[in-house]
XYZ file of C-alpha atoms in Angstrom:
568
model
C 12.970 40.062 -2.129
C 13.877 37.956 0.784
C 17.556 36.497 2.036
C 18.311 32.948 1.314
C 18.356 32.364 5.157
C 14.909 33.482 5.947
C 13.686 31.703 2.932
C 14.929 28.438 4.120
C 13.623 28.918 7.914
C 10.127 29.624 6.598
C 10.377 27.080 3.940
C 11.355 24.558 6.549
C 8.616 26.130 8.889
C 6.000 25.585 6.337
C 7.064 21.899 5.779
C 6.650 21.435 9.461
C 3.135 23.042 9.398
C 2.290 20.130 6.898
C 3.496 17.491 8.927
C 1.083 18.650 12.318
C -1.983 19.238 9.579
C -1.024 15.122 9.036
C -0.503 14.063 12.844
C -3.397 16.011 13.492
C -5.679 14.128 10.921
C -4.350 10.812 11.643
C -5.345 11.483 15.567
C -8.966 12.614 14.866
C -10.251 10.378 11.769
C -12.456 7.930 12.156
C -10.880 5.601 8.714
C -8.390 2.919 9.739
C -7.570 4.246 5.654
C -6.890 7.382 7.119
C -5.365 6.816 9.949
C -3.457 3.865 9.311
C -3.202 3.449 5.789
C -2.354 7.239 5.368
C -4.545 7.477 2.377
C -4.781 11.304 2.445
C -2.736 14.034 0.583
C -1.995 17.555 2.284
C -0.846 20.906 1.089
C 0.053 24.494 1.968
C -0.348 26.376 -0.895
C 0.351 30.057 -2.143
C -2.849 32.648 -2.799
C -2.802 31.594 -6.293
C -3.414 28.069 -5.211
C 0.769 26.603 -5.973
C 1.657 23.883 -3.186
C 4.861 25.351 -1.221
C 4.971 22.388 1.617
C 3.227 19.167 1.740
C 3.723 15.585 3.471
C 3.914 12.147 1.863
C 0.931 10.225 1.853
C -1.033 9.023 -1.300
C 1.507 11.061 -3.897
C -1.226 11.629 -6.610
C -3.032 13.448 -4.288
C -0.752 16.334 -3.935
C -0.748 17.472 -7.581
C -4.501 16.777 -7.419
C -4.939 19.139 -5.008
C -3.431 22.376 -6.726
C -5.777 21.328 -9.609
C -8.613 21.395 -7.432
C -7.613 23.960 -5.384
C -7.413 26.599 -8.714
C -10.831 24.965 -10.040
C -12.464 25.985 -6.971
C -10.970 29.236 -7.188
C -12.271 29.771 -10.678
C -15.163 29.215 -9.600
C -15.934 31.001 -6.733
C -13.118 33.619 -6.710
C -11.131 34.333 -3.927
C -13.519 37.319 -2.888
C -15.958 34.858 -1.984
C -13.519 33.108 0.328
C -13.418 35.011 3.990
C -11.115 34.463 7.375
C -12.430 31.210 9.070
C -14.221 29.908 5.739
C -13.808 25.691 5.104
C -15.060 24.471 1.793
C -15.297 20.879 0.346
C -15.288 19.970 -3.758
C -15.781 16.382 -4.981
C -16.986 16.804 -8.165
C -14.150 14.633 -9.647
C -13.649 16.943 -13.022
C -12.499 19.944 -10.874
C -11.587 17.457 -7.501
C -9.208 15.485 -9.594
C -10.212 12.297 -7.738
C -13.804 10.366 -7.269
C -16.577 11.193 -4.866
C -15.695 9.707 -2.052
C -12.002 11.825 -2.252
C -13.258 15.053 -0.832
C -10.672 18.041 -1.356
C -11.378 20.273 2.155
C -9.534 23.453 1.866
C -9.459 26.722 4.114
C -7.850 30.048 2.910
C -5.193 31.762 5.127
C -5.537 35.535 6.298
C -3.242 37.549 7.299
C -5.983 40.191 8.775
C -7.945 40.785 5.692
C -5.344 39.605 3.398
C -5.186 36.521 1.568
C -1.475 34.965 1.691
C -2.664 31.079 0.921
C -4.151 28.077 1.329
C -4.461 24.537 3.097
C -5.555 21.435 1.716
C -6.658 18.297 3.144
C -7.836 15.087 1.129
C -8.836 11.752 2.349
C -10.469 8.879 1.202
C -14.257 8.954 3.118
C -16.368 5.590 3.783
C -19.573 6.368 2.355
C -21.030 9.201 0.098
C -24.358 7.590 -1.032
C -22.629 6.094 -4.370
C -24.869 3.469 -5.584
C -22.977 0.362 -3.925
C -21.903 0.388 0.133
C -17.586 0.181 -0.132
C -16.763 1.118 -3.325
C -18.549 1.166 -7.179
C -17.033 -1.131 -9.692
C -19.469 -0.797 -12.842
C -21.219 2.727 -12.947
C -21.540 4.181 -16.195
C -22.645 8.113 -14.981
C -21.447 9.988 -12.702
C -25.091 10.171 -10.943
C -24.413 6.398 -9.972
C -21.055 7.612 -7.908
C -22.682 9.365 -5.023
C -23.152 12.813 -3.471
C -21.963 15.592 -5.250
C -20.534 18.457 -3.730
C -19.781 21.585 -5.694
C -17.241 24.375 -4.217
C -19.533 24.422 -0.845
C -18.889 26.223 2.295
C -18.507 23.757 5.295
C -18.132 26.897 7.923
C -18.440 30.403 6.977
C -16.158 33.003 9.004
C -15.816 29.655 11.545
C -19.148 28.714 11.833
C -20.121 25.379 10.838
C -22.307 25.352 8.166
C -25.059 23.232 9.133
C -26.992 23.064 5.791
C -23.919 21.663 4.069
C -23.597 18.948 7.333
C -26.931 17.856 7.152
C -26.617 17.136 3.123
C -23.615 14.990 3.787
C -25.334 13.020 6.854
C -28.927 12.372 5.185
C -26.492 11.340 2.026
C -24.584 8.611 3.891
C -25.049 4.983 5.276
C -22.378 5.382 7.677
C -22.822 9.677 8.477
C -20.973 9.461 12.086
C -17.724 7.965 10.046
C -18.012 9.913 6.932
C -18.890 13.347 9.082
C -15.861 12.225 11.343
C -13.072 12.250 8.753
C -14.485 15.227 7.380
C -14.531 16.880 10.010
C -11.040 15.542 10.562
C -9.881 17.343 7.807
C -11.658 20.508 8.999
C -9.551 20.154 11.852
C -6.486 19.724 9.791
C -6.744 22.594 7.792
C -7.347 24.940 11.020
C -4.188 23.708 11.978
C -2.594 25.051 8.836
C -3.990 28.128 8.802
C -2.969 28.750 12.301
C 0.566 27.800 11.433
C 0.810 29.687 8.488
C -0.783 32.832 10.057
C 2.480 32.472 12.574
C 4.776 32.073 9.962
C 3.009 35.813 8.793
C 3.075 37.164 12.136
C 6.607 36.851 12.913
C 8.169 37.149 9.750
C 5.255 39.761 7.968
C 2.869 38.850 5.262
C 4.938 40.130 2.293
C 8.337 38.281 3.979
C 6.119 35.035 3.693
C 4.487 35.424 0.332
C 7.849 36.529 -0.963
C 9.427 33.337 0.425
C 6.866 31.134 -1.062
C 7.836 32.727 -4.494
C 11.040 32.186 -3.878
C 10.756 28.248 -3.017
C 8.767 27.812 -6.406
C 11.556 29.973 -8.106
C 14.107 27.683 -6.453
C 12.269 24.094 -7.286
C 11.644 25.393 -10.885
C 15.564 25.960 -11.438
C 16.398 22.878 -9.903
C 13.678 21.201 -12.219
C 15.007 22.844 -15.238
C 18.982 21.695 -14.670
C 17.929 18.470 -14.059
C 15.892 17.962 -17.378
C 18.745 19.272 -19.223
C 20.864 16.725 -18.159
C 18.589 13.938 -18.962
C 18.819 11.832 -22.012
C 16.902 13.491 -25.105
C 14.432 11.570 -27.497
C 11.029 10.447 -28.100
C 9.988 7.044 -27.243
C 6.257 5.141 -27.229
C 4.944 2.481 -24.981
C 1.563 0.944 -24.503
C 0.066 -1.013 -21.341
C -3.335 -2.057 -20.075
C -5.542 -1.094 -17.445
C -7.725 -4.877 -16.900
C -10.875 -3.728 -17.811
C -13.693 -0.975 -17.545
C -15.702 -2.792 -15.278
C -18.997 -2.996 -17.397
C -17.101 -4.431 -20.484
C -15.991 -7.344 -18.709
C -12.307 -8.934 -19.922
C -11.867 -6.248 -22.713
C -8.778 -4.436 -22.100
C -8.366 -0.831 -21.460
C -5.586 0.617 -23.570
C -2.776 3.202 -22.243
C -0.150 4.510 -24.571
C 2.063 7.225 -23.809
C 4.719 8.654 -25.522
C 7.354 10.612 -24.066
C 9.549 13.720 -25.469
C 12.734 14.800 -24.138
C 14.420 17.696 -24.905
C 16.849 20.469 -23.164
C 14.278 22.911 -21.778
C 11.116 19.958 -20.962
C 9.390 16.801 -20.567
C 6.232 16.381 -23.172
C 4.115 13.215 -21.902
C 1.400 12.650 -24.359
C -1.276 10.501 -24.246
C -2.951 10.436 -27.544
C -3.593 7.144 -28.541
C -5.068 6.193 -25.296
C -8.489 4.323 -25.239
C -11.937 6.483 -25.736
C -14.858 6.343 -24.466
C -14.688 3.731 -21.864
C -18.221 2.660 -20.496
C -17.462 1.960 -16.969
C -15.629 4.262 -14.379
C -12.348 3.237 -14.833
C -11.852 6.771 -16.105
C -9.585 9.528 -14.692
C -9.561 13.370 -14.329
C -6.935 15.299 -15.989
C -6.310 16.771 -12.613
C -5.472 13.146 -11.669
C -3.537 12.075 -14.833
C -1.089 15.110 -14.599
C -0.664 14.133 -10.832
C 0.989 10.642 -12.086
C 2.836 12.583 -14.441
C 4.302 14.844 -11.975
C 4.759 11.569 -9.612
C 7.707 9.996 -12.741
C 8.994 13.432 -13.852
C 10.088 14.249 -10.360
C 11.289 11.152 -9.418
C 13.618 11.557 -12.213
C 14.470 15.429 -11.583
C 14.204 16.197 -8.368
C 13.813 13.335 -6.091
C 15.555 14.605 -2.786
C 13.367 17.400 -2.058
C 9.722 18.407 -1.185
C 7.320 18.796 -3.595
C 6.545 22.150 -4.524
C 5.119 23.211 -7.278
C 8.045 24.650 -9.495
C 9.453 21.574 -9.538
C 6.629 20.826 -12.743
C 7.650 23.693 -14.706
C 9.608 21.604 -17.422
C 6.988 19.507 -17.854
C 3.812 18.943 -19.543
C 0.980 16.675 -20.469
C -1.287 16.060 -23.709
C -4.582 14.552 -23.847
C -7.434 14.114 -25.866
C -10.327 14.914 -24.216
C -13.056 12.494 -23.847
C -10.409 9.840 -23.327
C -9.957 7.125 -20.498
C -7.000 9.848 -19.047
C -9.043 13.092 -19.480
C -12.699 12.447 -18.649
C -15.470 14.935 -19.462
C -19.003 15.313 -17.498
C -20.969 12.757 -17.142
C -18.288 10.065 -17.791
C -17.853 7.465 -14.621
C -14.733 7.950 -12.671
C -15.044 5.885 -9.595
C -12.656 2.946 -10.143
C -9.331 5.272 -9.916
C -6.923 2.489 -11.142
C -5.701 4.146 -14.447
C -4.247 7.059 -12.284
C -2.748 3.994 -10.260
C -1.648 2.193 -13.197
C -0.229 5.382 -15.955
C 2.517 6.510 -14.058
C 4.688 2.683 -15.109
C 3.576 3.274 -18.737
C 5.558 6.394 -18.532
C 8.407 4.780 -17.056
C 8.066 2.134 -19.677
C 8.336 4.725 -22.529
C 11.442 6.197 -20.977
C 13.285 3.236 -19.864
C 13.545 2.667 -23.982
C 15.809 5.502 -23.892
C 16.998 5.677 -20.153
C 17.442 2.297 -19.007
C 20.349 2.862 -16.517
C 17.638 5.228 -15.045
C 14.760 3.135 -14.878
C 13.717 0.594 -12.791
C 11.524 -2.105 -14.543
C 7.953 -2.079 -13.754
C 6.826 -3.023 -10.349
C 3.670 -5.164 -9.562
C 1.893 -2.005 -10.986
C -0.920 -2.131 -8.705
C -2.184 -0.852 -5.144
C -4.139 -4.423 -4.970
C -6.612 -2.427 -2.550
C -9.272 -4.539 -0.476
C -12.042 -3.484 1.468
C -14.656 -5.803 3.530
C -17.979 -4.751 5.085
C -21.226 -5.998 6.535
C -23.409 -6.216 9.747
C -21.005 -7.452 12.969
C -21.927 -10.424 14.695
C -21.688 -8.769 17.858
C -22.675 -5.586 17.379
C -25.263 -5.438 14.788
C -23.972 -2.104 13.584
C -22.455 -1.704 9.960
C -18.748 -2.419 9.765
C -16.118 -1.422 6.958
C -12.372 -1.626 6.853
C -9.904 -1.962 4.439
C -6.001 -1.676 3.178
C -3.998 -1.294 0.325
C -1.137 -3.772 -0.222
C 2.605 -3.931 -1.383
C 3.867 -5.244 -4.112
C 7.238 -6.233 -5.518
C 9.488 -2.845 -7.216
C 11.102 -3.579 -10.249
C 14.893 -4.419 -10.765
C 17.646 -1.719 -11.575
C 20.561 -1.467 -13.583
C 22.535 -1.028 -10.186
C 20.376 -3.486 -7.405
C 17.374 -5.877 -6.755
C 13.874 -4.458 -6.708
C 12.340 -3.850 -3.410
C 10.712 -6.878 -1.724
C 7.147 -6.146 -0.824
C 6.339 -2.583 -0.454
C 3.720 0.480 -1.372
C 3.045 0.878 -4.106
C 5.359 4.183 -6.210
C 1.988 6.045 -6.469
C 1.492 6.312 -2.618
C 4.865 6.348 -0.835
C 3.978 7.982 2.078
C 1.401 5.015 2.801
C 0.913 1.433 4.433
C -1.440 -1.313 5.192
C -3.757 -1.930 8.019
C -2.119 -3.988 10.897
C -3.582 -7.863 11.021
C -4.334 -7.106 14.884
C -6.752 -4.023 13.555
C -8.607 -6.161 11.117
C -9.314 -8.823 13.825
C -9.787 -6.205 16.577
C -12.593 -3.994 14.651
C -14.558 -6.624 11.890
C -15.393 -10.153 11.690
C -12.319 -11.019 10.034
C -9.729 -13.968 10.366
C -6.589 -13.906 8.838
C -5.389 -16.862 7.599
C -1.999 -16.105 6.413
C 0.097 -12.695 5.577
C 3.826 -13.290 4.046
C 5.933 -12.401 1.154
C 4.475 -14.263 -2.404
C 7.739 -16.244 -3.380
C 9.087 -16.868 -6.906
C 6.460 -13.242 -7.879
C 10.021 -11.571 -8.873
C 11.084 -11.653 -12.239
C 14.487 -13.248 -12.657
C 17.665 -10.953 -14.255
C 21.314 -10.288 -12.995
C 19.168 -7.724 -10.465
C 15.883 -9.672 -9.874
C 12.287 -8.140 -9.202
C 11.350 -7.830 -5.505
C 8.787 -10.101 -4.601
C 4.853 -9.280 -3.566
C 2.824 -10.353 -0.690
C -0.371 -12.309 -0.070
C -2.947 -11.910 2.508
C -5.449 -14.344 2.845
C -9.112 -13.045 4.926
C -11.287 -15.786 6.142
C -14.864 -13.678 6.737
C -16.358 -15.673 10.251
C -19.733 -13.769 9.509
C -21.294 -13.128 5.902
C -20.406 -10.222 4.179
C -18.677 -8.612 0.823
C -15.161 -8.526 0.200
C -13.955 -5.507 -2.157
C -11.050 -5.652 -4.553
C -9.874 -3.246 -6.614
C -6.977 -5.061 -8.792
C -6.810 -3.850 -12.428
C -3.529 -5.191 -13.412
C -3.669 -8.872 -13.488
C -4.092 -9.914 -16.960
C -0.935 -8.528 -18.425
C 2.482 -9.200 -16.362
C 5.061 -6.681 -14.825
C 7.578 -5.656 -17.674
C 11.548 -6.593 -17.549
C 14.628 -4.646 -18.662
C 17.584 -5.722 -20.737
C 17.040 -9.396 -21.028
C 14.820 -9.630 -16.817
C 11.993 -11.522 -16.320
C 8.433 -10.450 -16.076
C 6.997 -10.729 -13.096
C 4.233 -12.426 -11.974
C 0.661 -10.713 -12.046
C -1.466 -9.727 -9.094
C -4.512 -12.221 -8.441
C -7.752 -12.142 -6.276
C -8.382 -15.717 -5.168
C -11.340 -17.241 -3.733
C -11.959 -19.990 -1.727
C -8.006 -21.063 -2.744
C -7.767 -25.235 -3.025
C -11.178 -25.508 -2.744
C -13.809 -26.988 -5.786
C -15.082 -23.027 -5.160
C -11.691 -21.812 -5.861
C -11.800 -18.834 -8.408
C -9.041 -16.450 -9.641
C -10.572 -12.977 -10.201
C -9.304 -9.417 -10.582
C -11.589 -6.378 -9.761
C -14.414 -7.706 -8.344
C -17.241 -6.919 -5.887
C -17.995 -10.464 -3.734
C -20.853 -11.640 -1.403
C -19.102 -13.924 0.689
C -20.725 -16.455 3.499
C -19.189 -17.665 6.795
C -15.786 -19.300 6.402
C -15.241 -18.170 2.708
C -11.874 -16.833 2.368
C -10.475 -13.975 0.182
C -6.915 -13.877 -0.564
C -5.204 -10.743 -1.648
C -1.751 -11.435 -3.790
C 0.258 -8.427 -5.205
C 2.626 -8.850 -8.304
C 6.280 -8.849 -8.189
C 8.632 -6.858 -10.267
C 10.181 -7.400 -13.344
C 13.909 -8.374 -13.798
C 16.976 -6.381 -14.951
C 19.501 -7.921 -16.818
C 20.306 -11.311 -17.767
C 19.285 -13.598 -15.247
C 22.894 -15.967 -15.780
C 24.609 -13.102 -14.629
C 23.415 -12.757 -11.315
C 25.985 -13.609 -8.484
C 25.279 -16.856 -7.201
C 25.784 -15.818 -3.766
C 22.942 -13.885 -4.382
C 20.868 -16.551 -5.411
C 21.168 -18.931 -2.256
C 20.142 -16.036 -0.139
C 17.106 -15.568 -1.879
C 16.690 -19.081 -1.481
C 17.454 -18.931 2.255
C 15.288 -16.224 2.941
C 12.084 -17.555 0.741
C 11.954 -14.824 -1.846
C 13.021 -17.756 -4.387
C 12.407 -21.539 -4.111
C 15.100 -24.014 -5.180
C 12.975 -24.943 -8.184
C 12.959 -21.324 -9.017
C 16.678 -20.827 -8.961
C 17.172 -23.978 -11.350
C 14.479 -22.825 -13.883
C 14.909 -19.601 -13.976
C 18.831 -18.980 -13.071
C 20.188 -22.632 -13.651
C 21.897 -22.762 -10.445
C 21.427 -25.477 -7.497
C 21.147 -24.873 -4.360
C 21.534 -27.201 -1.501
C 19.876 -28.245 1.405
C 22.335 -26.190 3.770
C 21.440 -23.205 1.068
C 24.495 -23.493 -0.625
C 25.210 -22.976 -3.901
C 26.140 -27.055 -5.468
C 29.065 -25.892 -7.663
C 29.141 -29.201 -9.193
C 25.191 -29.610 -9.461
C 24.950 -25.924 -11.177
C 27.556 -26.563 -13.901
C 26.365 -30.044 -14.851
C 22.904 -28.470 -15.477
C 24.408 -25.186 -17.246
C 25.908 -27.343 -19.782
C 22.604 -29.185 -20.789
């Protein structure tokens, strides 16, 4: 046993731990999508493998981690794991994410005794996969890159220089993909020497027993918050684009979602099977999204730890698009991206004063690469995007933000893109009219338009643009992402996922979805209206169509104007 007080310093000690593993990854990677994007998800974890602390970055990754963390301790059993050891898993079944997500984890000593672990996962440039950037069409997990099993990157603090030398003979770019590994080595030194403080001053069994006690304390909170949620069972199906290989076919998701007093049942039976190309996701990773709604709803003001997910549990069927088996593709991540809104669309049936509508329901992730002009060397940079939130029974949906899957993440600056690559771009701004219309309207996406001044490929992985961001209670859906090329030109084409080869002076443009409505649009205050007018979110013609209300020049609402057209 161990007091409330101490509990809470060392809980709050190991949450500060977590947040120097980050600062201390963001200063040594090499990844502008590590360091600036803050694609990366970090852990402290108990000696059973149960997060106690982590930090926001890409949210999925979190959850992902425990699951890899405990395969790798199946595996090798935590005999095999010694003071000063570093391993690395990316085999995605156990890894819960593709190849080039590496889970790097160390376990913590106290002395001879294990007391826990730290994890550290980013997203690395290059693993060997079968196309440089990222791999839209593989159909085996042989096409997806290096493999690493539960390997030992330093043994008793020693690097490892077998391991090392696989990785750099198994990348095009080994001085990046080495540097944010070894980036994440550092990280997780820096946990362990935190945590092995935290053991020091307070003793080993103080700590453990704290760490108990946290879980103990985010399970109860968990538990009283389920109770108090509406009870039922409700259905709801979306779609993931496509597979990659089976182009234009959609990829089916259905959920359905039980409620009761003691937990949360999310089952996916129903879901598409046997999907071709590697738009397949790990359990690991399909639980994570899971986890990402069901606290959101229960326990949204505090850490994640790993109580919290007590209450609730997941179904699959194995072999399907949200539970894939060896050797079944899993690069193209976007289902883990795209499943946590079909839960939220099952339970706003039953909820609706709790859930928003859907957002733009993507990450709309680009990445560009090639030879520099001036440098001859390889170059390869990308960014995830915001998107529009959806509408709530109480407010507007957030204008042009990250995506609910990665809160703890943003995009890379304009001035980095133009410092580092051959890349001009054109325009960056908010995407108006992308918000669905209702009494609290969708928030709008963006759009980012890259002009390539030297030939090279242009990335982007967008898999929900052929079905549209779902309303609430009489909203509006929103309006889809899109991947545009060469806009207003004879060349122009609208794409989705797609893998380009672009010359000098092609442009790519990058346009996130908005969110859906809430509510009946003619009930929106007016007021309301001409500000969204005034500050571009909406355009006059808009705000006629889609409210019947006119606005002005001086972006004032015509009183006279508005109820002549209302009564058409």
């Amino acid at each position: 046993m161990v007091d409330a007080i101490t509990t809470e310093i060392i809980r709050h000690g190991l949450l500060a731990a977590a947040e120097e593993i980050a600062r201390n990854l963001c200063r040594t990677a090499y990844n502008t999508v590590v360091y600036e994007v803050h694609d990366y998800g970090i852990g402290i974890h108990d000696a059973d493998g149960n997060v106690v602390a982590d930090t926001p970055g890409v949210a999925v990754f979190t959850r992902g981690n425990d699951s890899g963390l405990k395969h790798s301790i199946d595996f090798l059993g935590k005999d095999a794991m010694d003071p000063g050891d570093v391993f690395i898993v990316n085999y995605p079944y156990w890894s819960s994410a593709h190849v080039l997500d590496p889970l790097v984890f160390a376990p913590v000593h106290h002395g001879e005794e294990l007391i826990g672990f730290v994890t550290c996962r980013v997203h690395v440039v290059d693993l060997n996969q079968k196309d440089p950037g990222y791999v839209l069409d593989s159909t085996d997990l042989s096409q997806e890159g290096l493999i690493l099993p539960v390997s030992k990157l330093y043994r008793r603090g020693v690097q490892n220089d077998d391991v090392i030398n696989i990785i750099k003979f198994n990348s095009r770019r080994p001085r990046a993909t080495l540097g944010d590994i070894q980036s994440q080595v550092s990280a997780c030194f820096t946990g362990v020497k935190r945590t092995r403080e935290l053991a020091e001053k307070y003793g080993a069994g103080t700590l453990t027993a704290a760490m108990a006690a946290i879980n103990e304390h985010g399970e109860r909170l968990a538990r009283l918050a389920v109770a108090k949620l509406p009870k039922g069972t409700w259905t709801a199906v979306d779609y993931v684009d496509e597979d990659g290989v089976d182009v234009g076919e959609l990829v089916k998701l259905q959920c359905t979602v039980t409620v009761t007093d003691e937990e949360m049942v999310i089952d996916w039976t129903g879901s598409a099977k046997g999907v071709k190309g590697p738009v397949n996701v790990p359990l690991g990773m399909t639980e994570a999204a899971c986890c990402l709604i069901f606290k959101s709803l229960t326990t949204p003001d505090s850490p994640v730890v790993a109580g919290n997910f007590a209450p609730m549990r997941v179904v699959t069927e194995p072999g399907s698009v949200v539970h894939a088996l060896p050797p079944m593709p899993t690069f193209t991540l976007w289902t883990g991206i795209l499943a946590g809104e079909v839960v939220l669309k099952a339970l706003a049936q039953g909820m609706p004063d709790l859930i928003p509508a859907c957002s733009g329901g993507d990450v709309g992730a680009f990445i560009g690469l090639g030879t520099h002009p001036r440098t001859g060397e390889l170059w390869q940079d990308g960014s995830n995007e915001a998107v529009g939130f959806g509408g709530t029974a109480t407010h507007d949906g957030q204008d042009g933000i990250m995506h609910l899957s990665e809160p703890g993440c943003r995009n890379t600056p304009v001035e980095v893109f133009e410092m580092r690559t051959p890349l001009f771009l054109e325009h960056y701004g908010y995407r108006p009219d992308s918000g669905g219309v209702g009494k609290h309207r969708g928030g709008v996406g963006i759009s980012r338009a890259y002009r390539f001044t030297a030939p090279g490929t242009g990335i982007m992985i967008a898999y929900k643009t052929q079905t549209k961001p779902w309303p609430i209670a009489g909203g509006g859906e929103g309006v889809p992402n899109a991947v545009i090329l060469n806009p207003g030109t004879p060349q122009e084409v609208w794409q989705g996922g797609s893998y380009n080869r672009l010359e000098a002076g092609e442009v790519l443009v990058n346009a996130t979805g908005g969110g859906g409505g809430y509510g009946d649009p003619l009930e929106r205050d007016h007021d309301a209206i001409a500000r969204d007018v005034r500050n571009g979110f909406v355009t006059r013609e808009a705000a006629e169509q889609g409210y019947r209300v006119v606005i002005d020049e001086d972006f004032r609402v015509d009183a006279a104007a508005t109820a002549a057209l209302r009564s058409r």
